[in-house]
Short mmCIF file of C-alpha atoms and ligand atoms in Angstrom, two decimals:
data_model
loop_
_atom_site.label_atom_id
_atom_site.label_comp_id
_atom_site.label_asym_id
_atom_site.label_seq_id
_atom_site.Cartn_x
_atom_site.Cartn_y
_atom_site.Cartn_z
CA MET I 1359 12.18 -9.76 -20.42
CA ASN I 1360 10.92 -6.24 -21.10
CA ILE I 1361 8.99 -4.91 -18.13
CA LEU I 1362 6.67 -1.94 -17.65
CA LEU I 1363 6.18 -0.69 -14.10
CA LEU I 1364 3.31 1.71 -13.38
CA GLY I 1365 3.59 4.41 -10.71
CA SER I 1366 5.82 7.21 -9.51
CA GLY I 1367 6.43 6.95 -5.76
CA GLY I 1368 8.96 5.53 -3.34
CA ARG I 1369 7.25 2.17 -3.73
CA GLU I 1370 7.94 2.23 -7.45
CA HIS I 1371 11.58 3.22 -6.99
CA ALA I 1372 11.94 0.22 -4.66
CA PHE I 1373 10.32 -2.06 -7.25
CA ALA I 1374 12.36 -0.55 -10.08
CA ARG I 1375 15.67 -0.95 -8.28
CA GLN I 1376 15.05 -4.62 -7.61
CA LEU I 1377 13.49 -5.47 -10.98
CA SER I 1378 16.32 -3.80 -12.89
CA SER I 1379 18.99 -5.66 -10.94
CA SER I 1380 17.61 -9.02 -12.05
CA PRO I 1381 19.49 -10.82 -14.82
CA LEU I 1382 16.04 -11.66 -16.23
CA CYS I 1383 15.24 -7.99 -16.85
CA LYS I 1384 16.22 -6.83 -20.33
CA HIS I 1385 14.67 -3.39 -20.31
CA LEU I 1386 12.67 -1.69 -17.56
CA TYR I 1387 10.31 1.19 -18.30
CA ILE I 1388 8.51 3.17 -15.62
CA ALA I 1389 5.35 5.17 -16.32
CA PRO I 1390 5.58 7.93 -15.27
CA GLY I 1391 8.36 7.29 -12.69
CA ASN I 1392 10.47 9.84 -10.82
CA ALA I 1393 14.09 10.97 -10.72
CA GLY I 1394 15.01 7.83 -8.76
CA THR I 1395 13.44 5.35 -11.15
CA ALA I 1396 15.26 7.15 -13.99
CA LEU I 1397 18.53 5.96 -12.41
CA VAL I 1398 17.61 2.30 -12.85
CA GLY I 1399 15.27 2.28 -15.85
CA GLU I 1400 13.70 4.49 -18.48
CA ASN I 1401 10.85 6.80 -17.50
CA ILE I 1402 8.06 7.34 -19.97
CA ALA I 1403 5.49 10.11 -19.74
CA ILE I 1404 2.31 8.05 -19.62
CA GLY I 1405 -0.27 8.23 -16.83
CA VAL I 1406 -1.04 5.07 -14.87
CA THR I 1407 -4.68 4.96 -16.02
CA ASP I 1408 -4.13 5.97 -19.63
CA PHE I 1409 -4.89 2.48 -20.89
CA PRO I 1410 -4.88 3.27 -24.66
CA GLN I 1411 -1.39 4.81 -24.41
CA ILE I 1412 -0.19 1.97 -22.22
CA LYS I 1413 -1.41 -0.47 -24.87
CA GLN I 1414 0.38 1.32 -27.67
CA PHE I 1415 3.58 1.49 -25.66
CA CYS I 1416 3.46 -2.20 -24.72
CA LEU I 1417 3.10 -3.22 -28.36
CA GLU I 1418 5.79 -0.85 -29.56
CA LYS I 1419 8.39 -1.92 -26.96
CA LYS I 1420 7.39 -5.59 -26.85
CA ILE I 1421 6.61 -5.50 -23.13
CA GLU I 1422 6.26 -8.95 -21.62
CA MET I 1423 5.20 -8.13 -18.07
CA VAL I 1424 3.35 -5.21 -16.46
CA VAL I 1425 3.82 -4.57 -12.74
CA VAL I 1426 1.23 -2.25 -11.21
CA GLY I 1427 2.26 -0.08 -8.25
CA PRO I 1428 -0.84 1.93 -7.22
CA GLU I 1429 -4.45 0.76 -6.82
CA GLU I 1430 -6.13 3.02 -9.36
CA PRO I 1431 -5.30 1.10 -12.56
CA LEU I 1432 -6.31 -2.13 -10.81
CA VAL I 1433 -9.64 -0.76 -9.61
CA LYS I 1434 -10.19 0.58 -13.17
CA GLY I 1435 -9.71 -2.89 -14.62
CA ILE I 1436 -6.22 -3.01 -16.11
CA PHE I 1437 -6.13 -6.79 -15.62
CA GLU I 1438 -9.17 -7.32 -17.88
CA PHE I 1439 -7.97 -4.62 -20.28
CA PHE I 1440 -4.96 -6.82 -21.06
CA LEU I 1441 -6.69 -10.17 -20.81
CA GLU I 1442 -9.55 -9.29 -23.14
CA ASP I 1443 -7.45 -7.63 -25.85
CA LYS I 1444 -6.13 -10.09 -28.45
CA GLU I 1445 -2.96 -8.08 -28.97
CA LEU I 1446 -2.24 -7.80 -25.23
CA SER I 1447 -3.51 -11.05 -23.77
CA SER I 1448 -0.10 -12.76 -23.83
CA ILE I 1449 1.44 -10.01 -21.68
CA LEU I 1450 1.70 -10.94 -18.00
CA VAL I 1451 -0.02 -8.56 -15.58
CA VAL I 1452 0.76 -8.77 -11.88
CA GLY I 1453 -2.44 -7.80 -10.09
CA PRO I 1454 -6.01 -8.85 -9.36
CA SER I 1455 -8.98 -8.88 -11.71
CA LEU I 1456 -11.62 -6.16 -11.34
CA LYS I 1457 -13.59 -8.20 -8.84
CA GLY I 1458 -10.46 -8.88 -6.78
CA ALA I 1459 -9.61 -5.19 -6.80
CA LEU I 1460 -12.97 -4.53 -5.14
CA LEU I 1461 -11.37 -5.70 -1.90
CA GLU I 1462 -9.78 -2.25 -1.90
CA GLY I 1463 -12.15 -0.40 -4.22
CA SER I 1464 -15.22 -1.00 -2.06
CA LYS I 1465 -15.10 -1.16 1.74
CA ASP I 1466 -18.64 -2.53 1.70
CA PHE I 1467 -17.59 -5.36 -0.64
CA ALA I 1468 -14.57 -6.11 1.56
CA LYS I 1469 -16.65 -6.21 4.75
CA ALA I 1470 -19.30 -8.45 3.18
CA PHE I 1471 -16.54 -10.71 1.82
CA MET I 1472 -15.05 -11.04 5.31
CA GLU I 1473 -18.47 -11.76 6.76
CA ARG I 1474 -19.13 -14.48 4.15
CA HIS I 1475 -15.83 -16.15 4.93
CA HIS I 1476 -15.82 -15.68 8.71
CA ILE I 1477 -12.71 -13.51 8.69
CA PRO I 1478 -12.32 -11.54 11.94
CA THR I 1479 -13.04 -7.82 11.46
CA ALA I 1480 -14.96 -5.05 13.23
CA ARG I 1481 -18.77 -5.35 13.38
CA TYR I 1482 -20.32 -3.07 10.74
CA ALA I 1483 -23.28 -1.91 8.70
CA SER I 1484 -23.48 0.05 5.41
CA PHE I 1485 -25.81 2.87 4.48
CA THR I 1486 -26.77 5.02 1.49
CA LYS I 1487 -28.75 8.25 1.06
CA GLU I 1488 -31.92 6.17 0.98
CA THR I 1489 -31.17 4.49 4.32
CA ILE I 1490 -29.63 7.44 6.15
CA GLU I 1491 -32.26 7.38 8.92
CA GLU I 1492 -31.28 3.79 9.73
CA GLY I 1493 -27.64 4.88 9.68
CA LEU I 1494 -28.30 7.62 12.21
CA SER I 1495 -30.13 5.13 14.45
CA PHE I 1496 -27.33 2.61 14.01
CA LEU I 1497 -24.84 5.19 15.28
CA GLU I 1498 -26.93 5.47 18.46
CA THR I 1499 -26.44 1.76 19.09
CA MET I 1500 -22.64 2.10 18.82
CA ARG I 1501 -20.17 3.31 21.43
CA ALA I 1502 -17.62 6.08 20.81
CA PRO I 1503 -15.29 6.46 19.01
CA TYR I 1504 -17.36 6.23 15.81
CA VAL I 1505 -15.66 4.94 12.66
CA LEU I 1506 -17.14 6.11 9.33
CA LYS I 1507 -15.67 4.96 6.05
CA ALA I 1508 -16.45 6.13 2.53
CA ASP I 1509 -17.08 2.98 0.52
CA GLY I 1510 -14.95 3.89 -2.51
CA LEU I 1511 -11.41 5.08 -3.14
CA ALA I 1512 -10.81 8.46 -1.52
CA ALA I 1513 -7.03 8.88 -1.79
CA GLY I 1514 -6.54 7.55 1.76
CA LYS I 1515 -8.78 10.25 3.25
CA GLY I 1516 -12.10 8.42 3.37
CA VAL I 1517 -11.94 7.20 6.98
CA VAL I 1518 -13.21 9.53 9.71
CA ILE I 1519 -13.04 8.65 13.40
CA LEU I 1520 -15.03 10.81 15.80
CA ASP I 1521 -15.48 10.82 19.58
CA ASN I 1522 -18.84 12.48 19.73
CA LEU I 1523 -22.21 11.08 18.59
CA GLN I 1524 -23.55 14.40 17.29
CA GLU I 1525 -20.39 14.96 15.25
CA ALA I 1526 -20.62 11.41 13.90
CA LYS I 1527 -24.23 12.00 12.80
CA ALA I 1528 -23.28 15.28 11.13
CA GLU I 1529 -20.38 13.57 9.37
CA LEU I 1530 -22.65 10.78 8.11
CA LYS I 1531 -24.95 13.42 6.63
CA ARG I 1532 -22.01 15.20 4.99
CA MET I 1533 -20.76 11.98 3.49
CA LEU I 1534 -24.12 10.71 2.22
CA LEU I 1535 -26.11 13.83 1.46
CA GLU I 1536 -23.36 16.23 0.43
CA GLU I 1537 -21.11 13.52 -1.02
CA LYS I 1538 -18.16 14.84 0.97
CA PHE I 1539 -15.86 12.35 -0.76
CA GLY I 1540 -17.72 12.51 -4.08
CA LYS I 1541 -18.99 9.22 -5.45
CA ALA I 1542 -16.80 7.37 -2.94
CA SER I 1543 -19.13 8.36 -0.08
CA GLN I 1544 -22.43 7.54 -1.77
CA ARG I 1545 -22.23 4.51 0.47
CA VAL I 1546 -20.75 4.62 3.97
CA VAL I 1547 -19.57 1.80 6.21
CA ILE I 1548 -20.00 2.43 9.92
CA GLU I 1549 -17.98 0.10 12.08
CA GLU I 1550 -17.04 -0.72 15.61
CA PHE I 1551 -13.80 0.88 16.82
CA LEU I 1552 -11.08 -1.65 17.59
CA LYS I 1553 -8.42 -0.77 20.11
CA GLY I 1554 -5.01 -2.29 19.52
CA ILE I 1555 -1.75 -1.94 17.66
CA GLU I 1556 -1.67 -1.98 13.86
CA LEU I 1557 0.59 -3.84 11.46
CA SER I 1558 0.50 -4.97 7.86
CA CYS I 1559 0.95 -8.35 6.34
CA PHE I 1560 1.62 -8.95 2.66
CA VAL I 1561 0.72 -12.00 0.63
CA LEU I 1562 1.67 -12.78 -2.93
CA THR I 1563 -0.71 -15.21 -4.63
CA ASP I 1564 -1.03 -16.73 -8.08
CA GLY I 1565 -4.57 -17.90 -7.35
CA GLU I 1566 -3.49 -21.41 -6.37
CA HIS I 1567 -0.38 -20.94 -4.26
CA PHE I 1568 0.88 -18.17 -2.05
CA LYS I 1569 3.92 -16.74 -0.29
CA ILE I 1570 3.80 -14.69 2.87
CA LEU I 1571 6.12 -11.70 2.57
CA PRO I 1572 7.72 -9.91 5.55
CA THR I 1573 5.42 -7.98 7.88
CA ALA I 1574 5.75 -4.21 8.26
CA LYS I 1575 4.42 -1.42 10.40
CA ASP I 1576 3.98 2.05 9.01
CA TYR I 1577 3.64 5.39 10.76
CA LYS I 1578 0.79 7.33 9.19
CA ARG I 1579 0.57 10.50 11.25
CA ILE I 1580 2.61 13.58 10.41
CA GLY I 1581 3.61 14.31 14.01
CA GLU I 1582 5.83 12.55 16.50
CA GLY I 1583 4.08 10.25 18.96
CA ASP I 1584 1.52 9.48 16.20
CA THR I 1585 -0.16 12.87 16.39
CA GLY I 1586 -1.58 15.29 13.82
CA LEU I 1587 -2.95 14.65 10.35
CA ASN I 1588 -2.84 11.38 8.46
CA THR I 1589 -0.32 11.13 5.64
CA GLY I 1590 0.53 8.51 3.05
CA GLY I 1591 3.09 7.20 5.56
CA MET I 1592 6.08 8.76 7.31
CA GLY I 1593 8.19 5.69 7.92
CA ALA I 1594 8.10 1.93 8.35
CA VAL I 1595 9.78 -0.98 10.06
CA SER I 1596 10.06 -4.65 8.98
CA PRO I 1597 9.71 -7.18 10.53
CA VAL I 1598 7.24 -6.15 13.20
CA PRO I 1599 8.69 -7.34 16.52
CA PHE I 1600 5.32 -8.14 18.12
CA ALA I 1601 4.18 -10.25 15.15
CA ASP I 1602 5.72 -13.36 16.66
CA LYS I 1603 5.29 -16.95 15.55
CA SER I 1604 2.10 -17.67 17.47
CA PHE I 1605 0.47 -14.42 16.32
CA MET I 1606 1.42 -15.08 12.70
CA GLU I 1607 -0.04 -18.59 12.94
CA LYS I 1608 -3.36 -17.01 13.90
CA VAL I 1609 -3.04 -14.59 10.97
CA LEU I 1610 -2.43 -17.52 8.63
CA GLU I 1611 -5.25 -19.73 9.93
CA ARG I 1612 -7.90 -17.08 10.57
CA ILE I 1613 -7.16 -14.53 7.86
CA ILE I 1614 -4.79 -15.48 5.04
CA ILE I 1615 -6.13 -18.97 4.31
CA PRO I 1616 -9.83 -17.96 4.53
CA THR I 1617 -9.15 -14.92 2.32
CA LEU I 1618 -7.50 -16.99 -0.40
CA LYS I 1619 -10.13 -19.73 -0.13
CA GLY I 1620 -12.86 -17.09 -0.32
CA LEU I 1621 -11.41 -15.67 -3.52
CA LYS I 1622 -11.28 -19.14 -5.01
CA ILE I 1623 -14.80 -20.11 -3.98
CA GLU I 1624 -16.10 -16.88 -5.49
CA CYS I 1625 -14.12 -17.50 -8.71
CA VAL I 1626 -12.13 -14.28 -8.36
CA THR I 1627 -8.97 -14.27 -10.48
CA TYR I 1628 -6.15 -12.90 -8.37
CA ARG I 1629 -2.47 -12.94 -9.31
CA GLY I 1630 -0.80 -10.29 -7.28
CA PHE I 1631 -0.23 -8.73 -3.90
CA ILE I 1632 -2.74 -8.68 -1.07
CA PHE I 1633 -1.88 -6.12 1.59
CA ILE I 1634 -3.80 -6.92 4.75
CA GLY I 1635 -4.04 -4.08 7.25
CA LEU I 1636 -4.31 -5.76 10.65
CA ILE I 1637 -4.93 -4.68 14.19
CA LYS I 1638 -3.80 -6.79 17.14
CA VAL I 1639 -6.49 -6.66 19.81
CA GLY I 1640 -5.21 -8.46 22.89
CA ASP I 1641 -3.46 -11.39 21.22
CA ASP I 1642 -5.84 -11.69 18.29
CA PRO I 1643 -5.62 -10.32 14.73
CA PHE I 1644 -8.52 -8.46 13.07
CA VAL I 1645 -8.63 -7.07 9.54
CA ILE I 1646 -8.88 -3.28 9.30
CA GLU I 1647 -8.67 -3.20 5.51
CA TYR I 1648 -7.50 -4.96 2.39
CA ASN I 1649 -5.40 -3.29 -0.27
CA VAL I 1650 -4.73 -4.96 -3.59
CA ARG I 1651 -1.19 -3.66 -4.06
CA MET I 1652 1.89 -3.13 -1.94
CA GLY I 1653 2.01 -0.31 0.61
CA ASP I 1654 4.06 2.84 0.42
CA PRO I 1655 6.36 3.20 2.43
CA GLU I 1656 6.00 -0.48 3.48
CA THR I 1657 7.45 -1.62 0.13
CA GLU I 1658 10.63 0.28 0.93
CA VAL I 1659 11.24 -2.05 3.91
CA VAL I 1660 9.68 -5.26 2.58
CA LEU I 1661 11.33 -5.53 -0.86
CA PRO I 1662 14.91 -4.89 0.32
CA ARG I 1663 14.53 -7.94 2.60
CA ILE I 1664 13.44 -10.19 -0.27
CA GLN I 1665 16.52 -11.95 -1.60
CA THR I 1666 14.71 -14.01 -4.21
CA ASP I 1667 14.98 -12.57 -7.71
CA LEU I 1668 11.99 -10.21 -7.98
CA VAL I 1669 11.42 -10.75 -11.71
CA GLU I 1670 11.37 -14.50 -11.17
CA LEU I 1671 8.97 -14.08 -8.24
CA LEU I 1672 6.52 -11.82 -10.10
CA LYS I 1673 6.70 -13.84 -13.31
CA ALA I 1674 5.84 -16.97 -11.31
CA THR I 1675 2.94 -15.08 -9.71
CA ALA I 1676 1.47 -14.09 -13.06
CA GLU I 1677 2.06 -17.55 -14.56
CA GLY I 1678 0.67 -19.55 -11.64
CA ASN I 1679 4.00 -21.13 -10.67
CA LEU I 1680 4.58 -19.66 -7.23
CA ASN I 1681 4.93 -23.16 -5.79
CA LYS I 1682 8.19 -23.51 -7.74
CA ILE I 1683 9.73 -20.48 -6.05
CA ASN I 1684 11.85 -20.64 -2.95
CA LEU I 1685 11.28 -17.37 -1.12
CA SER I 1686 14.40 -16.22 0.66
CA ILE I 1687 14.18 -13.41 3.22
CA ASP I 1688 17.01 -11.36 4.73
CA PRO I 1689 16.73 -11.95 8.51
CA ARG I 1690 17.91 -8.43 9.26
CA SER I 1691 15.55 -5.58 10.13
CA ALA I 1692 14.77 -2.82 7.67
CA THR I 1693 13.58 0.68 8.48
CA THR I 1694 12.64 3.56 6.30
CA VAL I 1695 12.23 7.23 7.23
CA VAL I 1696 10.29 9.47 4.87
CA ALA I 1697 11.46 13.04 4.29
CA VAL I 1698 8.61 15.35 3.30
CA SER I 1699 8.18 18.94 2.13
CA GLY I 1700 7.28 21.29 4.99
CA GLY I 1701 3.51 21.79 5.13
CA TYR I 1702 2.62 18.31 3.87
CA PRO I 1703 -0.02 16.76 4.10
CA GLU I 1704 -1.57 20.19 3.66
CA GLU I 1705 -0.17 22.82 1.30
CA TYR I 1706 3.53 22.57 0.47
CA GLN I 1707 5.96 23.84 -2.13
CA LYS I 1708 7.62 21.97 -4.97
CA GLY I 1709 10.74 22.59 -7.01
CA LYS I 1710 13.27 22.76 -4.16
CA VAL I 1711 16.77 21.56 -5.05
CA ILE I 1712 17.80 18.43 -3.14
CA SER I 1713 21.46 18.18 -2.17
CA GLY I 1714 23.52 15.48 -0.49
CA LEU I 1715 22.17 12.61 -2.59
CA ASP I 1716 25.43 11.61 -4.22
CA ASN I 1717 27.37 10.85 -1.04
CA GLU I 1718 28.66 7.41 -0.22
CA THR I 1719 25.82 5.80 1.66
CA GLU I 1720 25.21 2.86 3.96
CA SER I 1721 21.46 3.29 3.28
CA ILE I 1722 19.26 3.13 0.20
CA VAL I 1723 17.73 6.47 -0.70
CA PHE I 1724 14.45 5.86 -2.51
CA HIS I 1725 12.95 8.77 -4.40
CA ALA I 1726 9.24 9.43 -3.93
CA GLY I 1727 8.26 12.95 -5.07
CA THR I 1728 11.29 14.01 -7.11
CA SER I 1729 12.05 15.08 -10.63
CA GLU I 1730 15.04 16.26 -12.60
CA LYS I 1731 15.54 19.79 -13.90
CA ASP I 1732 18.72 21.16 -15.52
CA GLY I 1733 20.77 18.28 -14.14
CA LYS I 1734 19.53 18.86 -10.60
CA ILE I 1735 17.17 16.71 -8.55
CA ILE I 1736 14.25 18.77 -7.24
CA THR I 1737 11.27 18.08 -4.99
CA ASN I 1738 8.07 17.30 -6.84
CA GLY I 1739 5.67 16.04 -4.17
CA GLY I 1740 4.79 15.97 -0.48
CA ARG I 1741 6.68 12.81 0.31
CA VAL I 1742 10.09 13.40 -1.26
CA LEU I 1743 12.47 10.61 -0.22
CA ALA I 1744 12.37 7.39 1.79
CA VAL I 1745 15.68 6.47 3.40
CA THR I 1746 15.94 2.73 4.02
CA SER I 1747 18.58 0.91 6.06
CA LEU I 1748 19.19 -2.67 7.13
CA ASP I 1749 20.82 -3.90 10.32
CA ASN I 1750 20.62 -6.59 12.97
CA ASN I 1751 17.76 -4.83 14.74
CA PHE I 1752 15.48 -1.97 13.84
CA LYS I 1753 17.10 0.45 16.26
CA GLU I 1754 20.51 0.07 14.60
CA ALA I 1755 18.92 0.29 11.17
CA LEU I 1756 17.13 3.49 12.18
CA LYS I 1757 20.39 5.07 13.33
CA LYS I 1758 21.76 4.55 9.84
CA SER I 1759 18.71 6.13 8.21
CA TYR I 1760 18.94 9.16 10.51
CA ARG I 1761 22.69 9.49 9.85
CA GLU I 1762 21.97 9.47 6.15
CA LEU I 1763 19.24 12.09 6.50
CA GLU I 1764 21.70 14.43 8.18
CA LYS I 1765 23.54 14.63 4.85
CA ILE I 1766 20.45 15.38 2.76
CA HIS I 1767 19.02 18.87 2.41
CA PHE I 1768 16.20 20.72 0.73
CA GLU I 1769 14.35 23.82 1.87
CA ASN I 1770 11.78 22.99 4.57
CA ILE I 1771 12.70 19.31 4.86
CA TYR I 1772 10.80 17.52 7.63
CA PHE I 1773 10.89 13.95 8.90
CA ARG I 1774 9.75 12.19 12.04
CA LYS I 1775 12.54 11.42 14.47
CA ASP I 1776 10.59 8.76 16.38
CA ILE I 1777 9.87 6.00 13.85
CA GLY I 1778 9.54 2.73 15.79
CA PHE I 1779 8.92 4.58 19.06
CA ASP I 1780 6.09 2.27 20.11
CA LEU I 1781 7.86 -1.03 19.45
P1 AMP V 1930 -8.28 2.38 6.46
O1 AMP V 1930 -8.24 3.37 5.35
O2 AMP V 1930 -9.44 1.45 6.45
O3 AMP V 1930 -6.94 1.69 6.65
O4 AMP V 1930 -8.38 3.25 7.82
C1 AMP V 1930 -7.45 4.24 8.11
C2 AMP V 1930 -7.03 4.14 9.53
O5 AMP V 1930 -8.16 4.32 10.39
C3 AMP V 1930 -6.48 2.78 9.92
O6 AMP V 1930 -5.13 2.67 9.63
C4 AMP V 1930 -6.74 2.77 11.40
O7 AMP V 1930 -5.74 3.49 12.10
C5 AMP V 1930 -8.04 3.52 11.54
N1 AMP V 1930 -9.17 2.58 11.60
C6 AMP V 1930 -9.90 2.11 10.58
N2 AMP V 1930 -10.86 1.28 11.00
C7 AMP V 1930 -10.73 1.20 12.33
C8 AMP V 1930 -11.44 0.49 13.35
N3 AMP V 1930 -12.48 -0.29 13.07
N4 AMP V 1930 -11.03 0.63 14.62
C9 AMP V 1930 -9.99 1.44 14.91
N5 AMP V 1930 -9.30 2.15 14.02
C10 AMP V 1930 -9.65 2.03 12.73
N1 LIG V 1931 1.09 3.09 3.76
C1 LIG V 1931 -0.25 2.75 3.59
C2 LIG V 1931 -0.65 2.44 2.21
O1 LIG V 1931 0.14 2.29 1.31
O2 LIG V 1931 -1.85 2.30 1.99
#
């Protein structure tokens, strides 16, 4: 089949590599893609939310399935855009409907959904400009640290955690009155701080059936020892060693099944990935957040462990046949280490030539922020590459990724040398 993949990061290179290697894939296009996706498919210069252009392209190239990488097209309703257009409605779209995408698009919606379906999560309340006085009083009833979340999408920056009550009150005012995160912070969720260790679990559902994909843990902070600013993710490990059988049974019973039942009861069409951000408090799982897509860099450790044909798996998801699929997982561990441009997540430079990519490798080098210029691969983003390796345990896999990174160079390259340090 002809497939269109939307996105341009390491996640999309991981999807593209696996989709293109399927015998079921006739032609793979990536919009807009990067220099890595260009090695396994054909990049096209269309933005991920340019729905009219996407439509025209799908008709012209006889696309049969659209796979959506990032959240934005989903939260903007790409599922309905296809479903409700006579010319597009026969094209499979892997992803949730608009209402399903609200699980990520609105923290308030997600919290209320969890409350309705008795899914364990931090205690919370939501406030707007009109109810700011109640919000300030609510903060006084909470204990530090204070967790404030912009309701809408804020490019991963909308969560602020503060130790001091006065600072928390000032932040609430900035978010609600000055719209610090624009429209996204017109509503703010204040929630109880949970202390524990985080991990992510990924579910693929066709609305009726589901498959649990490998767990992963990502490392969000720029600095070693989980210090410094938050980033998109500096590395990841799969599986997560502390997510043992008894813990995962709790996740299934208390979180996955109630989430899927909740979607069904509320008549929410959902044929795609659910990324559940979890925190393990004592021995119990709590939901920190839902995302309606795969994670980046989690995808770079989850997909390489999936041995089932990815086109078959996603086609079955979109067609409602997931029960007919036998999901086969590589028992080995996967790790990925992300190489970034110096300065990221603050200001950084682009256009640096990357060398050492064409060596023989025992790893998989996924491109994130790269592009091609005059036959050379250059940096084109903060997160530049994600180097994934597989081995019998995550420590051995990590050694391979670090060996590979020794061969790769670009000006001001930086990566964390302690991925997995807390496991
Ligand atoms: P989110 O965007 O909701 O994933 O939040 C970003 C990060 O903030 C999470 O990965 C956690 O590290 C942290 N966080 C969010 N909510 C809480 C909470 N209730 N308790 C502790 N940490 C939290
Ligand atoms: N790595 C976290 C995310 O994709 O949201």
